[in-house]
Amino acid sequence: MNLHIMTHTFPSGNRGYKVVDDNGNMIGSPKGCRDDAVTFCEVYLKRQAESGLKSRPCITCRTPFESEGIHNRMCPRCRSRANDAGMI
Ligand SMILES: [Zn+2]
């Protein structure tokens, strides 16, 4: 997953920066200055790497998703489909 820093306008009208993921979802709260946003990105990615969460392609549909570990190789959508079919 990549993080992107985008400009953000606070309700007060002040300009700031926000961190969004590839899907455009905002992560954390908007920051007042760009340096804070950059630092936030670094910390967030580092913490994510340490927690073992890694984006892997699904073994079934090849869609990248955040796997919890080597045992988890199916995206949630395929997993629930497999569940419904009684495969798990
Ligand atoms: Zn899948």
Short mmCIF file of N, CA and C and ligand atoms in Angstrom, two decimals:
data_model
loop_
_atom_site.label_atom_id
_atom_site.label_comp_id
_atom_site.label_asym_id
_atom_site.label_seq_id
_atom_site.Cartn_x
_atom_site.Cartn_y
_atom_site.Cartn_z
N MET A 1 0.84 -1.19 0.00
CA MET A 1 0.00 0.00 0.00
C MET A 1 0.87 1.24 0.00
N ASN A 2 0.48 2.22 -0.76
CA ASN A 2 1.18 3.50 -0.76
C ASN A 2 0.34 4.55 -0.07
N LEU A 3 1.01 5.46 0.58
CA LEU A 3 0.32 6.58 1.20
C LEU A 3 0.58 7.83 0.38
N HIS A 4 -0.39 8.68 0.36
CA HIS A 4 -0.27 9.92 -0.40
C HIS A 4 -0.58 11.10 0.51
N ILE A 5 0.17 12.16 0.35
CA ILE A 5 -0.07 13.37 1.13
C ILE A 5 -0.81 14.37 0.25
N MET A 6 -1.96 14.79 0.72
CA MET A 6 -2.77 15.73 -0.05
C MET A 6 -3.09 16.95 0.80
N THR A 7 -3.37 18.05 0.14
CA THR A 7 -3.73 19.25 0.90
C THR A 7 -5.13 19.06 1.49
N HIS A 8 -5.34 19.68 2.60
CA HIS A 8 -6.61 19.57 3.30
C HIS A 8 -7.02 20.95 3.80
N THR A 9 -8.27 21.24 3.70
CA THR A 9 -8.76 22.52 4.23
C THR A 9 -9.59 22.25 5.48
N PHE A 10 -9.14 22.78 6.59
CA PHE A 10 -9.87 22.61 7.85
C PHE A 10 -11.16 23.41 7.80
N PRO A 11 -12.14 23.02 8.64
CA PRO A 11 -13.40 23.78 8.67
C PRO A 11 -13.18 25.26 8.94
N SER A 12 -12.09 25.58 9.64
CA SER A 12 -11.79 26.98 9.95
C SER A 12 -11.29 27.74 8.73
N GLY A 13 -10.97 27.00 7.66
CA GLY A 13 -10.45 27.64 6.46
C GLY A 13 -8.93 27.55 6.36
N ASN A 14 -8.29 27.11 7.45
CA ASN A 14 -6.83 26.94 7.42
C ASN A 14 -6.45 25.78 6.51
N ARG A 15 -5.31 25.92 5.86
CA ARG A 15 -4.81 24.86 5.01
C ARG A 15 -3.95 23.90 5.82
N GLY A 16 -4.08 22.62 5.50
CA GLY A 16 -3.25 21.62 6.15
C GLY A 16 -3.00 20.49 5.18
N TYR A 17 -2.60 19.37 5.72
CA TYR A 17 -2.30 18.21 4.89
C TYR A 17 -2.94 16.97 5.48
N LYS A 18 -3.37 16.08 4.61
CA LYS A 18 -3.94 14.83 5.09
C LYS A 18 -3.23 13.68 4.38
N VAL A 19 -3.26 12.53 5.04
CA VAL A 19 -2.63 11.33 4.49
C VAL A 19 -3.74 10.39 4.04
N VAL A 20 -3.68 9.97 2.78
CA VAL A 20 -4.68 9.05 2.26
C VAL A 20 -4.01 7.81 1.69
N ASP A 21 -4.73 6.70 1.65
CA ASP A 21 -4.19 5.48 1.06
C ASP A 21 -4.56 5.42 -0.42
N ASP A 22 -4.24 4.30 -1.07
CA ASP A 22 -4.49 4.17 -2.51
C ASP A 22 -5.97 4.30 -2.86
N ASN A 23 -6.84 4.00 -1.90
CA ASN A 23 -8.27 4.07 -2.16
C ASN A 23 -8.86 5.43 -1.83
N GLY A 24 -7.99 6.35 -1.41
CA GLY A 24 -8.47 7.69 -1.09
C GLY A 24 -9.04 7.81 0.31
N ASN A 25 -8.87 6.77 1.13
CA ASN A 25 -9.35 6.83 2.51
C ASN A 25 -8.35 7.59 3.37
N MET A 26 -8.85 8.54 4.13
CA MET A 26 -7.96 9.32 4.98
C MET A 26 -7.50 8.47 6.16
N ILE A 27 -6.21 8.55 6.47
CA ILE A 27 -5.65 7.81 7.59
C ILE A 27 -5.24 8.81 8.65
N GLY A 28 -5.70 8.59 9.86
CA GLY A 28 -5.39 9.50 10.94
C GLY A 28 -6.14 10.82 10.78
N SER A 29 -5.66 11.82 11.48
CA SER A 29 -6.31 13.13 11.42
C SER A 29 -5.46 14.06 10.56
N PRO A 30 -6.07 15.08 9.98
CA PRO A 30 -5.31 16.02 9.15
C PRO A 30 -4.23 16.73 9.97
N LYS A 31 -3.12 17.03 9.31
CA LYS A 31 -1.99 17.67 9.99
C LYS A 31 -1.90 19.13 9.57
N GLY A 32 -1.34 19.92 10.47
CA GLY A 32 -1.22 21.35 10.20
C GLY A 32 -0.09 21.69 9.25
N CYS A 33 0.95 20.85 9.23
CA CYS A 33 2.05 21.15 8.32
C CYS A 33 2.51 19.87 7.62
N ARG A 34 3.19 20.06 6.51
CA ARG A 34 3.56 18.94 5.67
C ARG A 34 4.54 17.99 6.39
N ASP A 35 5.46 18.58 7.16
CA ASP A 35 6.44 17.76 7.88
C ASP A 35 5.74 16.75 8.78
N ASP A 36 4.68 17.21 9.46
CA ASP A 36 3.93 16.31 10.34
C ASP A 36 3.32 15.16 9.54
N ALA A 37 2.81 15.48 8.36
CA ALA A 37 2.19 14.46 7.52
C ALA A 37 3.23 13.45 7.05
N VAL A 38 4.42 13.96 6.67
CA VAL A 38 5.50 13.07 6.22
C VAL A 38 5.92 12.14 7.35
N THR A 39 6.10 12.72 8.55
CA THR A 39 6.48 11.92 9.71
C THR A 39 5.41 10.87 10.01
N PHE A 40 4.15 11.29 9.92
CA PHE A 40 3.04 10.37 10.19
C PHE A 40 3.10 9.18 9.22
N CYS A 41 3.36 9.45 7.94
CA CYS A 41 3.46 8.39 6.93
C CYS A 41 4.55 7.40 7.31
N GLU A 42 5.72 7.95 7.67
CA GLU A 42 6.86 7.09 7.99
C GLU A 42 6.55 6.19 9.17
N VAL A 43 5.97 6.78 10.21
CA VAL A 43 5.64 6.01 11.42
C VAL A 43 4.58 4.96 11.09
N TYR A 44 3.58 5.37 10.33
CA TYR A 44 2.48 4.46 10.01
C TYR A 44 2.99 3.24 9.22
N LEU A 45 3.82 3.51 8.20
CA LEU A 45 4.34 2.42 7.36
C LEU A 45 5.26 1.50 8.16
N LYS A 46 6.06 2.11 9.04
CA LYS A 46 6.98 1.34 9.86
C LYS A 46 6.20 0.41 10.79
N ARG A 47 5.17 0.99 11.42
CA ARG A 47 4.36 0.22 12.36
C ARG A 47 3.65 -0.93 11.61
N GLN A 48 3.21 -0.63 10.41
CA GLN A 48 2.51 -1.64 9.63
C GLN A 48 3.46 -2.78 9.26
N ALA A 49 4.70 -2.42 8.89
CA ALA A 49 5.69 -3.43 8.53
C ALA A 49 6.01 -4.30 9.74
N GLU A 50 6.12 -3.66 10.90
CA GLU A 50 6.45 -4.39 12.12
C GLU A 50 5.33 -5.32 12.56
N SER A 51 4.10 -4.92 12.30
CA SER A 51 2.96 -5.73 12.73
C SER A 51 2.78 -6.95 11.83
N GLY A 52 3.56 -7.01 10.74
CA GLY A 52 3.51 -8.18 9.87
C GLY A 52 2.42 -8.10 8.82
N LEU A 53 1.70 -7.00 8.80
CA LEU A 53 0.66 -6.85 7.79
C LEU A 53 1.34 -6.52 6.46
N LYS A 54 1.06 -7.30 5.48
CA LYS A 54 1.71 -7.10 4.20
C LYS A 54 0.69 -7.30 3.10
N SER A 55 0.78 -6.46 2.12
CA SER A 55 -0.15 -6.59 1.02
C SER A 55 0.30 -7.73 0.11
N ARG A 56 -0.55 -8.73 -0.07
CA ARG A 56 -0.22 -9.87 -0.92
C ARG A 56 -1.33 -10.07 -1.94
N PRO A 57 -0.96 -10.63 -3.08
CA PRO A 57 -2.03 -10.93 -4.03
C PRO A 57 -2.82 -12.15 -3.56
N CYS A 58 -4.13 -12.09 -3.71
CA CYS A 58 -4.99 -13.21 -3.35
C CYS A 58 -4.68 -14.41 -4.26
N ILE A 59 -4.64 -15.61 -3.67
CA ILE A 59 -4.31 -16.79 -4.48
C ILE A 59 -5.41 -17.11 -5.48
N THR A 60 -6.60 -16.60 -5.23
CA THR A 60 -7.73 -16.92 -6.10
C THR A 60 -7.96 -15.87 -7.19
N CYS A 61 -8.06 -14.61 -6.77
CA CYS A 61 -8.41 -13.58 -7.77
C CYS A 61 -7.27 -12.61 -8.04
N ARG A 62 -6.12 -12.77 -7.38
CA ARG A 62 -4.93 -11.95 -7.58
C ARG A 62 -5.10 -10.51 -7.12
N THR A 63 -6.18 -10.19 -6.46
CA THR A 63 -6.36 -8.84 -5.94
C THR A 63 -5.46 -8.65 -4.72
N PRO A 64 -4.63 -7.60 -4.69
CA PRO A 64 -3.81 -7.39 -3.51
C PRO A 64 -4.67 -7.06 -2.30
N PHE A 65 -4.34 -7.63 -1.17
CA PHE A 65 -5.06 -7.33 0.06
C PHE A 65 -4.09 -7.43 1.20
N GLU A 66 -4.48 -6.93 2.37
CA GLU A 66 -3.60 -6.96 3.52
C GLU A 66 -3.71 -8.30 4.23
N SER A 67 -2.71 -9.10 4.02
CA SER A 67 -2.70 -10.42 4.63
C SER A 67 -2.20 -10.35 6.05
N GLU A 68 -2.77 -11.16 6.93
CA GLU A 68 -2.32 -11.18 8.32
C GLU A 68 -1.12 -12.09 8.50
N GLY A 69 -0.75 -12.80 7.48
CA GLY A 69 0.38 -13.69 7.59
C GLY A 69 0.38 -14.70 6.46
N ILE A 70 1.34 -15.59 6.50
CA ILE A 70 1.52 -16.54 5.40
C ILE A 70 0.33 -17.49 5.29
N HIS A 71 -0.38 -17.71 6.42
CA HIS A 71 -1.52 -18.62 6.40
C HIS A 71 -2.73 -18.00 5.72
N ASN A 72 -2.68 -16.70 5.57
CA ASN A 72 -3.84 -15.98 5.05
C ASN A 72 -3.54 -15.52 3.63
N ARG A 73 -3.93 -16.30 2.64
CA ARG A 73 -3.57 -15.97 1.27
C ARG A 73 -4.78 -15.71 0.39
N MET A 74 -5.94 -15.68 1.00
CA MET A 74 -7.14 -15.37 0.23
C MET A 74 -7.71 -14.05 0.71
N CYS A 75 -8.16 -13.21 -0.22
CA CYS A 75 -8.75 -11.94 0.18
C CYS A 75 -10.08 -12.22 0.88
N PRO A 76 -10.54 -11.28 1.70
CA PRO A 76 -11.77 -11.53 2.48
C PRO A 76 -12.95 -11.93 1.60
N ARG A 77 -13.01 -11.36 0.39
CA ARG A 77 -14.14 -11.66 -0.50
C ARG A 77 -14.13 -13.13 -0.93
N CYS A 78 -12.93 -13.59 -1.35
CA CYS A 78 -12.82 -14.99 -1.79
C CYS A 78 -13.00 -15.93 -0.61
N ARG A 79 -12.48 -15.51 0.55
CA ARG A 79 -12.59 -16.37 1.72
C ARG A 79 -14.06 -16.59 2.09
N SER A 80 -14.84 -15.51 2.05
CA SER A 80 -16.24 -15.67 2.42
C SER A 80 -16.96 -16.49 1.36
N ARG A 81 -16.51 -16.35 0.09
CA ARG A 81 -17.13 -17.15 -0.97
C ARG A 81 -16.81 -18.63 -0.77
N ALA A 82 -15.52 -18.90 -0.40
CA ALA A 82 -15.13 -20.27 -0.13
C ALA A 82 -15.88 -20.84 1.06
N ASN A 83 -16.10 -19.97 2.05
CA ASN A 83 -16.86 -20.33 3.22
C ASN A 83 -18.27 -20.76 2.83
N ASP A 84 -18.89 -19.94 2.00
CA ASP A 84 -20.26 -20.21 1.57
C ASP A 84 -20.33 -21.54 0.84
N ALA A 85 -19.25 -21.86 0.10
CA ALA A 85 -19.24 -23.10 -0.67
C ALA A 85 -18.84 -24.30 0.18
N GLY A 86 -18.53 -24.03 1.45
CA GLY A 86 -18.16 -25.13 2.34
C GLY A 86 -16.76 -25.64 2.14
N MET A 87 -15.89 -24.81 1.52
CA MET A 87 -14.52 -25.25 1.25
C MET A 87 -13.62 -25.09 2.47
N ILE A 88 -14.02 -24.21 3.41
CA ILE A 88 -13.19 -24.02 4.61
C ILE A 88 -13.95 -24.55 5.82
ZN ZN B 1 -9.63 -12.96 -3.92
#
